[in-house]
Coordinates of C-alpha atoms in Angstrom, one line a residue:
M26 CA 3.1 17.9 13.4
N27 CA 1.3 19.3 10.3
P28 CA -2.3 19.6 11.7
K29 CA -3.5 21.4 8.6
I30 CA -2.1 18.8 6.2
T31 CA -4.5 16.1 5.0
V32 CA -3.1 12.9 3.5
A33 CA -5.1 10.4 1.5
L34 CA -4.1 6.9 0.3
A35 CA -5.0 7.2 -3.4
P36 CA -7.1 4.6 -5.2
M37 CA -5.0 2.3 -7.4
E38 CA -6.5 -0.7 -9.2
G39 CA -4.7 -3.9 -8.4
V40 CA -2.7 -2.3 -5.6
V41 CA -4.8 -0.6 -2.9
D42 CA -7.0 -3.6 -1.9
P43 CA -8.7 -4.0 1.5
I44 CA -5.6 -5.6 2.9
I45 CA -3.2 -2.8 2.0
R46 CA -5.7 -0.3 3.4
E47 CA -5.8 -2.2 6.7
V48 CA -2.0 -2.4 6.9
F49 CA -1.5 1.2 6.0
S50 CA -4.2 2.2 8.5
L51 CA -2.2 0.4 11.1
I52 CA 1.0 2.2 10.1
G53 CA -0.8 5.6 10.3
G54 CA -0.6 8.9 8.6
Y55 CA -3.5 8.5 6.3
D56 CA -6.7 10.5 7.0
L57 CA -8.8 8.8 4.4
M58 CA -8.7 6.0 1.9
F59 CA -10.5 4.9 -1.3
T60 CA -11.4 1.6 -2.8
E61 CA -10.2 0.4 -6.2
F62 CA -12.8 1.6 -8.7
I63 CA -16.1 -0.4 -9.0
R64 CA -17.1 -0.5 -12.6
V65 CA -20.7 0.7 -13.3
T66 CA -22.3 -0.2 -16.6
Q67 CA -26.1 0.1 -16.9
N68 CA -27.1 -1.9 -13.9
L69 CA -27.1 -1.7 -10.1
N70 CA -24.3 -3.9 -8.8
P71 CA -25.4 -6.4 -6.2
D72 CA -24.4 -5.8 -2.5
K73 CA -21.7 -8.5 -2.7
V74 CA -19.8 -6.5 -5.2
F75 CA -19.6 -3.5 -2.8
Y76 CA -18.6 -5.8 0.0
K77 CA -15.9 -7.4 -2.1
F78 CA -14.3 -4.1 -3.0
C79 CA -15.0 -2.5 0.4
P80 CA -15.4 -5.0 3.2
E81 CA -15.0 -2.0 5.5
L82 CA -18.7 -1.3 4.9
K83 CA -19.4 -4.0 7.4
N84 CA -17.4 -2.0 9.9
G85 CA -19.2 1.4 9.6
G86 CA -17.2 2.2 6.4
K87 CA -13.9 2.3 8.3
T88 CA -10.8 0.1 8.5
F89 CA -10.2 -2.1 11.5
Y90 CA -8.0 0.7 12.8
G91 CA -10.6 3.4 12.2
T92 CA -9.6 5.1 8.9
P93 CA -12.7 6.1 6.8
V94 CA -13.0 4.6 3.4
T95 CA -14.8 6.0 0.3
V96 CA -16.1 3.8 -2.4
Q97 CA -14.9 4.9 -5.9
L98 CA -17.1 4.4 -8.9
L99 CA -16.2 4.4 -12.6
G100 CA -18.8 4.8 -15.3
S101 CA -20.7 7.3 -17.5
D102 CA -24.3 6.2 -17.4
H103 CA -26.1 8.8 -15.2
S104 CA -28.9 6.7 -13.9
A105 CA -26.7 3.7 -13.1
M106 CA -24.1 5.9 -11.4
V107 CA -26.7 7.5 -9.2
D108 CA -28.2 4.1 -8.3
N109 CA -24.8 2.6 -7.5
A110 CA -23.7 5.7 -5.5
A111 CA -26.9 5.6 -3.5
K112 CA -26.4 1.9 -2.8
A113 CA -22.8 2.5 -1.6
L114 CA -23.9 5.2 0.7
E115 CA -26.7 3.1 2.0
L116 CA -24.2 0.4 2.9
G117 CA -22.0 2.8 4.8
S118 CA -19.5 4.4 2.4
H119 CA -17.9 7.7 3.6
G120 CA -18.9 9.6 0.5
I121 CA -18.6 8.7 -3.2
D122 CA -15.6 9.3 -5.4
I123 CA -15.9 9.4 -9.2
N124 CA -13.0 8.2 -11.3
F125 CA -12.2 10.4 -14.2
G126 CA -8.6 9.6 -14.2
C127 CA -8.1 5.9 -15.1
P128 CA -5.8 5.8 -18.2
A129 CA -6.3 2.1 -19.0
K130 CA -7.2 1.6 -22.7
T131 CA -9.9 -1.0 -22.0
V132 CA -11.6 1.3 -19.6
N133 CA -11.3 4.3 -21.9
R134 CA -12.7 2.3 -24.9
H135 CA -15.8 1.6 -22.8
D136 CA -16.3 5.3 -22.1
G137 CA -15.0 5.3 -18.6
G138 CA -12.2 6.9 -16.6
A139 CA -10.1 9.5 -18.4
A140 CA -12.2 9.2 -21.6
L141 CA -14.7 11.6 -20.1
L142 CA -12.0 14.3 -20.0
K143 CA -12.4 14.7 -23.7
D144 CA -15.5 16.6 -23.0
P145 CA -15.5 18.6 -19.7
Q146 CA -19.2 19.3 -20.0
R147 CA -19.8 15.5 -19.7
V148 CA -17.8 15.5 -16.5
G149 CA -19.8 18.4 -15.1
R150 CA -23.2 16.9 -16.1
L151 CA -22.5 13.6 -14.4
L152 CA -21.3 15.3 -11.2
E153 CA -24.3 17.6 -11.3
E154 CA -26.7 14.7 -11.6
L155 CA -25.1 12.9 -8.6
L156 CA -25.1 16.1 -6.5
R157 CA -28.8 16.6 -7.4
Q158 CA -30.0 13.1 -6.8
L159 CA -28.0 12.2 -3.7
P160 CA -28.5 13.6 -0.2
C161 CA -26.6 16.9 0.4
S162 CA -24.6 15.2 3.2
S163 CA -23.4 12.4 0.9
G164 CA -20.1 14.0 -0.1
V165 CA -19.4 13.6 -3.8
S166 CA -15.8 13.9 -4.8
A167 CA -13.8 13.2 -8.0
K168 CA -10.4 12.3 -9.3
I169 CA -9.2 13.7 -12.5
R170 CA -6.1 14.1 -14.7
L171 CA -5.0 17.3 -16.5
G172 CA -6.7 16.1 -19.7
F173 CA -6.8 13.3 -22.2
E174 CA -4.2 13.9 -24.9
D175 CA -3.2 17.4 -23.8
T176 CA -4.2 20.2 -21.5
K177 CA -6.1 22.4 -24.0
L178 CA -9.4 21.7 -22.2
L179 CA -8.0 22.1 -18.7
P180 CA -9.2 25.7 -18.2
D181 CA -12.8 24.7 -19.1
L182 CA -12.6 21.6 -16.9
A183 CA -11.3 23.6 -13.9
Q184 CA -14.0 26.2 -14.2
I185 CA -16.7 23.6 -14.3
L186 CA -15.3 21.8 -11.3
K187 CA -14.8 25.0 -9.4
S188 CA -18.6 25.8 -9.8
L189 CA -19.7 22.5 -8.2
P190 CA -20.1 21.9 -4.4
L191 CA -17.8 18.8 -4.3
K192 CA -16.5 17.3 -1.1
H193 CA -13.0 17.4 -2.5
L194 CA -11.1 16.9 -5.8
T195 CA -8.0 14.9 -6.5
V196 CA -5.8 16.1 -9.4
H197 CA -3.3 13.7 -10.9
A198 CA -0.8 16.1 -12.5
R199 CA -0.5 14.4 -15.8
T200 CA -2.7 13.8 -18.9
K201 CA -4.0 10.4 -19.8
L202 CA -1.5 10.2 -22.7
Q203 CA 1.4 10.9 -20.3
G204 CA 0.3 7.9 -18.2
Y205 CA 2.8 7.7 -15.3
K206 CA 5.8 9.1 -17.1
P207 CA 7.7 11.6 -15.0
P208 CA 7.5 14.4 -14.3
A209 CA 4.2 15.2 -12.8
H210 CA 3.2 18.8 -13.7
W211 CA 2.5 20.1 -10.2
I212 CA 2.5 23.7 -11.4
E213 CA -0.7 23.1 -13.3
I214 CA -2.5 22.3 -10.0
K215 CA -1.5 25.8 -8.7
N216 CA -2.3 27.4 -12.0
Y217 CA -5.8 26.0 -12.4
F218 CA -7.0 24.7 -9.0
S219 CA -6.1 27.4 -6.6
G220 CA -8.9 29.2 -4.7
F221 CA -11.4 26.4 -4.8
S222 CA -14.0 26.5 -2.0
Y223 CA -13.3 22.8 -1.2
P224 CA -10.1 20.8 -0.7
V225 CA -7.9 20.0 -3.7
F226 CA -5.6 17.0 -3.3
A227 CA -2.3 17.1 -5.3
N228 CA -1.3 13.7 -6.7
G229 CA 1.5 12.3 -8.8
D230 CA 5.2 11.6 -8.3
I231 CA 5.3 12.1 -4.5
W232 CA 7.7 9.3 -3.8
S233 CA 9.6 10.7 -0.8
F234 CA 9.5 13.3 1.9
E235 CA 11.6 15.6 -0.2
D236 CA 9.2 15.2 -3.2
W237 CA 6.4 16.1 -0.9
K238 CA 8.2 19.3 0.2
K239 CA 8.7 20.3 -3.4
C240 CA 5.1 19.5 -4.3
F241 CA 3.9 21.5 -1.3
Q242 CA 6.0 24.5 -2.4
V243 CA 4.9 24.3 -6.1
T244 CA 1.2 23.7 -5.6
E245 CA 0.7 25.5 -2.3
C246 CA -1.8 22.7 -1.5
A247 CA -2.6 21.5 2.0
H248 CA -4.0 18.1 0.8
F249 CA -2.1 15.3 -0.8
A250 CA -3.1 11.9 -2.3
L251 CA -0.3 9.3 -2.2
G252 CA -0.3 6.4 -4.6
R253 CA 2.7 4.4 -5.8
G254 CA 5.0 6.5 -3.5
A255 CA 3.2 5.3 -0.5
F256 CA 3.3 1.7 -1.7
A257 CA 7.1 2.0 -2.0
N258 CA 7.4 4.0 1.3
P259 CA 4.5 3.1 3.6
A260 CA 5.6 5.6 6.2
L261 CA 5.3 8.5 3.8
G262 CA 2.0 9.6 5.2
Q263 CA 3.4 9.7 8.7
Q264 CA 6.5 11.6 7.5
I265 CA 4.3 14.3 6.0
K266 CA 1.9 14.5 8.9
L267 CA 4.7 14.6 11.5
N268 CA 7.1 16.7 9.3
N269 CA 9.7 14.1 10.0
P270 CA 11.5 12.0 7.3
R271 CA 12.0 8.9 9.6
A272 CA 11.4 5.8 7.6
L273 CA 10.2 2.4 8.8
S274 CA 13.1 -0.1 9.6
W275 CA 13.3 -3.3 7.6
N276 CA 12.8 -5.2 10.9
E277 CA 9.4 -3.5 11.3
F278 CA 8.5 -5.1 7.9
T279 CA 9.7 -8.6 8.7
E280 CA 8.5 -8.7 12.3
S281 CA 5.0 -7.5 11.7
L282 CA 3.9 -5.8 8.5
L283 CA 4.8 -8.4 5.9
P284 CA 3.5 -11.4 8.0
L285 CA 0.3 -9.5 8.6
F286 CA 0.0 -8.5 5.0
Y287 CA 0.5 -12.1 3.8
Q288 CA -1.8 -13.6 6.4
K289 CA -4.6 -11.2 5.6
S290 CA -4.2 -11.5 1.9
H291 CA -4.4 -15.3 2.2
E292 CA -7.6 -15.0 4.3
Y293 CA -9.0 -12.5 1.7
R294 CA -8.4 -14.9 -1.2
D295 CA -5.8 -17.7 -1.1
H296 CA -2.1 -18.5 -1.0
H297 CA -1.6 -17.8 -4.7
Y298 CA -3.1 -14.4 -4.4
A299 CA -1.1 -13.6 -1.2
L300 CA 2.1 -14.7 -2.9
C301 CA 1.4 -12.5 -6.0
R302 CA 0.7 -9.5 -3.8
L303 CA 3.8 -10.1 -1.7
K304 CA 5.9 -10.2 -4.8
Q305 CA 4.3 -7.0 -6.0
W306 CA 4.8 -5.1 -2.7
L307 CA 8.5 -6.3 -2.4
K308 CA 9.2 -5.0 -5.9
F309 CA 7.9 -1.6 -4.9
L310 CA 9.7 -1.6 -1.6
G311 CA 12.9 -2.3 -3.4
R312 CA 12.9 1.3 -4.4
N313 CA 13.8 2.2 -0.8
Y314 CA 15.0 -1.1 0.8
T315 CA 17.8 -3.2 -0.6
E316 CA 16.5 -6.0 1.7
A317 CA 13.3 -6.0 -0.3
D318 CA 15.2 -6.8 -3.5
V319 CA 16.9 -9.7 -1.7
A320 CA 13.6 -11.0 -0.3
F321 CA 12.0 -10.8 -3.8
S322 CA 14.8 -12.8 -5.3
K323 CA 14.1 -15.6 -2.8
I324 CA 10.4 -15.9 -3.8
K325 CA 10.2 -14.6 -7.4
T326 CA 10.2 -18.1 -9.0
L327 CA 7.7 -19.6 -6.6
K328 CA 4.3 -20.6 -8.0
S329 CA 2.8 -21.6 -4.6
F330 CA 3.8 -20.8 -1.1
A331 CA 2.9 -21.5 2.5
P332 CA 5.5 -19.7 4.6
P333 CA 6.8 -21.6 7.7
A334 CA 6.7 -19.8 11.0
D335 CA 10.3 -18.7 10.9
F336 CA 10.2 -17.6 7.2
W337 CA 10.0 -13.9 7.8
N338 CA 13.1 -13.8 10.0
T339 CA 15.1 -15.0 7.0
L340 CA 14.2 -12.0 4.8

């Protein structure tokens, strides 16, 4: 057991929806989770938006299996961000996470996500305003990248963040321009984010237990945020926490996890949504399970789908 290691399920738009959070909470190994980002413009989002992205708010801000969930906000308008953060906290979010890492062009064009990394002072001012306006116990955290086009501003960004009393910080070890192209530059986390008074989560290219060990050695971090690697290997959190590389068997997927995932996705939206999400997950699982590739080939051309009771046994 690694009692001092903290593992988070990283926020990923279009991937880590409430259903994945519930399933991964059941699997175990994840100490905290985040919502997909909620876009903040100049207005206060209605309650239904928060409940859509984070139905766990109706359960004390935790998944059915007890994992705390933090609402993540994306925006740049100070007043609106404060108002939406306050609303999320009022509804039961376990802290507030601010997205400074999204590389999507549409988001960046509208002055959100990684676009703010072009000016570290703007990042600092927004976080300072949230820290000033929200209750001290709120717990404001942030997710960043190493920069926008390059890392020239990283020293300034790191110094600004180090001076703030954040709950924690997640660092995706690439710039916006690098997107998700390997490798992640873990050494920059050690170079610029060591010695912080609060936890720093290393993020990026942790696909396996072996990757985690390398990241641990390079960054010397005790906190890790798993994104695409967890989606491809759902037991990765448990492997890290237990210091044991045992993976889930394919039978565990077909007997419980995939049926549960599909059923809950259908209840959350409809069969079409559930089918699209199932295809997406199987594609990721194919990285580690040949059976997932075979299963994907069976359903990839389907446009609609209502699985018979014995369907999962055929995968």
